[in-house]
CSV table of C-alpha atoms in Angstrom, one decimal:
chain,number,residue,atom,x,y,z
A,24,MET,CA,-13.6,-18.7,11.0
A,25,THR,CA,-12.0,-19.8,14.3
A,26,ALA,CA,-9.5,-17.7,16.3
A,27,THR,CA,-6.7,-20.1,15.2
A,28,ASP,CA,-7.5,-19.6,11.5
A,29,VAL,CA,-7.7,-15.9,11.2
A,30,PRO,CA,-5.2,-14.8,8.6
A,31,PRO,CA,-2.0,-12.9,9.5
A,32,ILE,CA,-1.9,-9.5,8.0
A,33,VAL,CA,1.2,-7.7,6.5
A,34,LEU,CA,0.8,-3.9,5.8
A,35,VAL,CA,3.0,-2.3,3.1
A,36,HIS,CA,3.2,1.5,3.1
A,37,GLY,CA,3.2,3.9,0.2
A,38,THR,CA,5.6,6.3,-1.5
A,39,ARG,CA,7.9,8.2,0.8
A,40,PHE,CA,6.2,6.9,4.0
A,41,SER,CA,7.1,4.0,6.4
A,42,ALA,CA,5.5,1.5,8.6
A,43,GLY,CA,4.2,4.4,10.7
A,44,GLN,CA,1.6,5.0,8.0
A,45,TRP,CA,-0.4,2.1,9.4
A,46,SER,CA,-0.6,3.3,13.0
A,47,PRO,CA,-4.4,3.8,12.8
A,48,GLN,CA,-4.9,0.3,11.4
A,49,LEU,CA,-2.5,-1.4,13.8
A,50,ARG,CA,-4.3,-0.1,16.9
A,51,VAL,CA,-7.5,-1.8,15.8
A,52,LEU,CA,-6.3,-4.9,13.9
A,53,ARG,CA,-3.9,-6.1,16.6
A,54,GLY,CA,-6.9,-7.0,18.7
A,55,ASP,CA,-8.1,-9.7,16.3
A,56,PHE,CA,-5.2,-10.6,14.0
A,57,PRO,CA,-1.4,-11.3,14.0
A,58,VAL,CA,-0.3,-8.2,12.1
A,59,ALA,CA,3.0,-6.6,11.0
A,60,ALA,CA,3.8,-3.4,9.2
A,61,VAL,CA,7.0,-3.3,7.2
A,62,ASP,CA,9.5,-0.7,6.1
A,63,LEU,CA,10.3,-1.1,2.4
A,64,PRO,CA,14.0,-0.7,1.3
A,65,GLY,CA,15.0,2.9,1.4
A,66,HIS,CA,12.2,3.8,3.8
A,67,GLY,CA,11.9,4.2,7.6
A,68,ALA,CA,14.3,2.1,9.5
A,69,ARG,CA,15.6,0.8,6.2
A,70,ALA,CA,16.4,4.3,4.8
A,71,ALA,CA,20.0,3.3,4.2
A,72,GLU,CA,19.1,0.2,2.1
A,73,PRO,CA,18.9,0.6,-1.7
A,74,TRP,CA,15.5,0.3,-3.2
A,75,SER,CA,14.6,-2.7,-5.4
A,76,LEU,CA,11.4,-4.7,-6.0
A,77,ASP,CA,13.5,-7.9,-5.3
A,78,ALA,CA,14.3,-6.6,-1.8
A,79,ALA,CA,10.8,-5.4,-1.3
A,80,THR,CA,9.4,-8.8,-2.1
A,81,GLU,CA,11.8,-10.5,0.4
A,82,ILE,CA,10.9,-8.0,3.1
A,83,ILE,CA,7.2,-8.8,2.7
A,84,ALA,CA,7.9,-12.5,2.6
A,85,ALA,CA,10.0,-12.3,5.8
A,86,ALA,CA,7.2,-10.5,7.6
A,87,ALA,CA,4.7,-13.2,6.6
A,88,GLU,CA,7.0,-15.9,7.7
A,89,GLN,CA,7.8,-14.3,11.0
A,90,LEU,CA,4.2,-14.1,11.9
A,91,ASP,CA,4.3,-17.9,11.6
A,92,ARG,CA,0.6,-18.4,10.9
A,93,GLY,CA,0.6,-19.5,7.3
A,94,PRO,CA,0.0,-17.4,4.2
A,95,ALA,CA,-0.8,-13.8,4.9
A,96,LEU,CA,-3.3,-11.2,3.8
A,97,VAL,CA,-1.0,-8.5,2.3
A,98,VAL,CA,-2.4,-4.9,2.3
A,99,GLY,CA,-0.4,-2.6,0.0
A,100,HIS,CA,-0.9,1.1,-0.5
A,101,SER,CA,0.3,2.9,-3.7
A,102,LEU,CA,4.0,2.0,-4.1
A,103,GLY,CA,3.4,-0.7,-1.6
A,104,GLY,CA,0.5,-2.1,-3.6
A,105,TYR,CA,2.6,-2.6,-6.6
A,106,ALA,CA,5.3,-4.2,-4.4
A,107,ALA,CA,2.5,-6.5,-3.1
A,108,LEU,CA,1.6,-7.4,-6.7
A,109,GLU,CA,5.2,-8.4,-7.3
A,110,PHE,CA,5.2,-10.4,-4.1
A,111,ALA,CA,2.0,-12.2,-5.2
A,112,ARG,CA,3.7,-13.2,-8.4
A,113,ARG,CA,6.9,-14.4,-6.9
A,114,ARG,CA,5.8,-15.9,-3.6
A,115,PRO,CA,2.2,-17.2,-4.2
A,116,GLU,CA,2.6,-19.8,-1.4
A,117,LEU,CA,2.8,-17.0,1.2
A,118,LEU,CA,-0.3,-15.2,0.0
A,119,ARG,CA,-3.8,-15.8,1.4
A,120,GLY,CA,-5.4,-12.5,0.2
A,121,LEU,CA,-4.4,-9.2,-1.3
A,122,VAL,CA,-5.7,-5.7,-0.7
A,123,LEU,CA,-4.7,-3.1,-3.3
A,124,ALA,CA,-5.2,0.4,-1.9
A,125,GLY,CA,-4.5,3.3,-4.3
A,126,ALA,CA,-2.7,0.9,-6.6
A,127,SER,CA,-5.1,0.0,-9.4
A,128,ALA,CA,-3.8,2.2,-12.1
A,129,SER,CA,-1.6,1.1,-15.0
A,130,THR,CA,2.0,2.3,-14.7
A,131,LYS,CA,2.5,1.7,-18.5
A,132,GLY,CA,2.0,4.0,-21.5
A,133,ALA,CA,0.2,7.3,-21.1
A,134,TRP,CA,-0.9,6.5,-17.5
A,135,ALA,CA,2.8,6.7,-16.4
A,136,LYS,CA,3.0,10.4,-17.2
A,137,PRO,CA,1.9,11.7,-13.7
A,138,TYR,CA,4.3,9.3,-12.0
A,139,ARG,CA,7.2,10.4,-14.2
A,140,LEU,CA,6.4,14.1,-13.6
A,141,VAL,CA,6.5,13.7,-9.8
A,142,ALA,CA,9.6,11.4,-9.8
A,143,GLY,CA,11.4,14.0,-11.9
A,144,LEU,CA,10.5,17.0,-9.8
A,145,VAL,CA,11.3,15.6,-6.3
A,146,PRO,CA,15.1,15.6,-6.7
A,147,ARG,CA,15.0,19.3,-7.6
A,148,ILE,CA,13.5,20.3,-4.3
A,149,PRO,CA,15.5,20.3,-1.1
A,150,ALA,CA,14.5,17.5,1.3
A,151,ASP,CA,14.0,19.8,4.2
A,152,ARG,CA,11.5,21.9,2.3
A,153,LEU,CA,9.6,18.8,1.2
A,154,THR,CA,9.6,17.6,4.8
A,155,ARG,CA,8.1,20.9,6.0
A,156,TRP,CA,5.4,20.8,3.2
A,157,ASN,CA,4.5,17.2,4.0
A,158,ASP,CA,4.3,17.9,7.8
A,159,ARG,CA,2.1,20.9,7.3
A,160,LEU,CA,-0.2,19.1,4.8
A,161,LEU,CA,-0.6,16.0,7.0
A,162,ARG,CA,-1.3,18.1,10.2
A,163,ARG,CA,-3.8,20.3,8.4
A,164,LEU,CA,-5.8,17.4,6.9
A,165,HIS,CA,-5.6,14.8,9.7
A,166,PRO,CA,-5.7,14.6,13.5
A,167,PRO,CA,-2.5,13.9,15.4
A,168,GLU,CA,-3.4,10.3,16.4
A,169,VAL,CA,-3.6,9.5,12.7
A,170,VAL,CA,-0.4,11.1,11.3
A,171,ASP,CA,2.0,11.6,14.2
A,172,ALA,CA,3.7,8.2,13.7
A,173,THR,CA,4.2,9.0,10.0
A,174,ILE,CA,5.7,12.4,10.7
A,175,ARG,CA,8.0,11.1,13.4
A,176,ALA,CA,9.4,8.4,11.0
A,177,GLY,CA,10.2,11.0,8.4
A,178,TYR,CA,10.0,10.7,4.6
A,179,ALA,CA,12.0,8.8,2.0
A,180,PHE,CA,12.2,11.4,-0.7
A,181,HIS,CA,15.7,10.1,-1.8
A,182,THR,CA,14.2,6.8,-2.7
A,183,LEU,CA,11.2,8.0,-4.7
A,184,PRO,CA,12.9,8.4,-8.1
A,185,THR,CA,14.5,5.0,-8.0
A,186,ALA,CA,11.5,3.2,-6.7
A,187,TRP,CA,9.1,4.7,-9.3
A,188,ALA,CA,11.6,4.2,-12.1
A,189,GLU,CA,11.4,0.5,-11.5
A,190,VAL,CA,7.6,0.4,-11.1
A,191,LEU,CA,6.9,2.5,-14.2
A,192,GLY,CA,6.3,0.5,-17.3
A,193,ARG,CA,5.9,-2.7,-15.2
A,194,PHE,CA,2.3,-3.0,-14.0
A,195,ASP,CA,-1.1,-3.1,-15.5
A,196,ALA,CA,-4.2,-5.2,-15.2
A,197,ASP,CA,-2.4,-8.2,-16.5
A,198,ALA,CA,-0.5,-8.4,-13.2
A,199,MET,CA,-3.7,-9.5,-11.6
A,200,ARG,CA,-3.5,-12.8,-13.5
A,201,HIS,CA,-0.5,-13.8,-11.4
A,202,VAL,CA,-2.4,-13.4,-8.1
A,203,ALA,CA,-3.5,-16.8,-6.8
A,204,ALA,CA,-5.7,-15.5,-3.9
A,205,PRO,CA,-8.8,-13.3,-3.5
A,206,VAL,CA,-8.3,-9.6,-4.0
A,207,LEU,CA,-10.0,-6.5,-2.6
A,208,ILE,CA,-9.4,-3.3,-4.6
A,209,LEU,CA,-9.9,-0.7,-1.9
A,210,ASN,CA,-9.8,2.9,-3.1
A,211,GLY,CA,-10.7,6.4,-2.0
A,212,GLU,CA,-13.7,7.6,-3.9
A,213,LYS,CA,-11.8,10.8,-4.9
A,214,ASP,CA,-8.5,9.1,-5.8
A,215,THR,CA,-9.1,9.6,-9.5
A,216,VAL,CA,-5.6,8.9,-10.7
A,217,PHE,CA,-4.8,5.8,-8.7
A,218,ARG,CA,-8.2,4.1,-9.1
A,219,SER,CA,-8.3,4.9,-12.9
A,220,GLY,CA,-7.8,1.2,-13.8
A,221,GLU,CA,-9.8,-0.4,-11.0
A,222,ARG,CA,-12.4,-2.0,-13.3
A,223,GLU,CA,-9.8,-3.5,-15.6
A,224,PHE,CA,-7.8,-4.8,-12.6
A,225,ALA,CA,-11.0,-6.4,-11.2
A,226,ARG,CA,-12.0,-7.9,-14.5
A,227,ALA,CA,-8.6,-9.5,-14.9
A,228,HIS,CA,-9.0,-11.7,-11.7
A,229,PRO,CA,-11.7,-14.3,-11.1
A,230,ASP,CA,-12.1,-13.4,-7.4
A,231,ALA,CA,-11.6,-9.6,-7.1
A,232,ARG,CA,-14.0,-6.9,-6.1
A,233,ILE,CA,-13.9,-3.1,-5.7
A,234,GLU,CA,-14.8,-1.2,-2.6
A,235,LEU,CA,-14.7,2.6,-2.3
A,236,ILE,CA,-14.2,4.7,0.8
A,237,PRO,CA,-16.7,7.6,0.3
A,238,ARG,CA,-15.2,11.1,0.1
A,239,ALA,CA,-11.6,9.8,0.7
A,240,GLY,CA,-8.6,10.5,-1.5
A,241,HIS,CA,-5.4,8.7,-2.2
A,242,LEU,CA,-4.6,8.5,1.6
A,243,ALA,CA,-7.8,6.7,2.3
A,244,ASN,CA,-6.4,5.0,5.4
A,245,PHE,CA,-5.8,8.5,6.9
A,246,ASP,CA,-9.0,10.2,5.5
A,247,ASP,CA,-11.3,7.6,7.0
A,248,PRO,CA,-9.3,5.2,9.2
A,249,GLU,CA,-12.4,3.5,10.6
A,250,ALA,CA,-13.9,2.8,7.2
A,251,PHE,CA,-10.6,1.6,5.7
A,252,THR,CA,-9.8,-0.6,8.7
A,253,GLY,CA,-13.3,-2.0,8.7
A,254,ALA,CA,-13.0,-3.0,5.0
A,255,VAL,CA,-9.7,-4.8,5.6
A,256,ARG,CA,-11.1,-6.5,8.6
A,257,ARG,CA,-14.3,-7.8,6.8
A,258,PHE,CA,-12.2,-9.0,3.9
A,259,ALA,CA,-9.8,-10.8,6.1
A,260,LEU,CA,-12.6,-12.6,8.0
A,261,HIS,CA,-14.2,-13.8,4.8
A,262,LEU,CA,-11.1,-15.3,3.3
A,263,PRO,CA,-11.2,-19.0,2.7
A,264,ALA,CA,-9.6,-21.1,5.4
A,265,HIS,CA,-6.0,-22.0,4.9
A,266,GLY,CA,-5.5,-25.4,3.5
């Protein structure tokens, strides 16, 4: 793959976070790829915008187009992974590859119960208390250079119920049949809930594979930034040439 043919990369954050989630990856990937991290509607700099998958899809599309290097590799974590699946279905001409991180569990049927529980609890807890809990947890588990950008950007607790209400009941392995590009299912080894359907997701696509980050949980890009970024980089460099 030549320098002019490396894929642009769009990074899509998870629940309650923002583009700051990707600071460990941006520092490394920017040396080799055109790369952008987006704020989904209701998150980060877009906190005042109402959530919808329609808007999320257009934000991802706009980022890919602004990089101006052809179809993009889209890396989506958790909520961002499901938004990336919707983007893949609606805008296949802009997709060169897809990384699903912590987003290979069905959100239908019994699998939706944990999501519904969390989405129902969040509005009952004051946002300032949730912020303190999240700040303390991130600082206890991860070094400052990994999580400071996320903490500074704040959290979108107000958007969580609406976002997951739209995602719940919408995605399962069948969503993979609409992805017209290679797929890497990249999960933390210990992320038992969100990797629960990874085999079904992989089987539903002709060019999908699973890679696990050892000892990592749901926030695998924080738990082992080097391993996570390395997996994305390898996948990007082995994507078929555009056109």
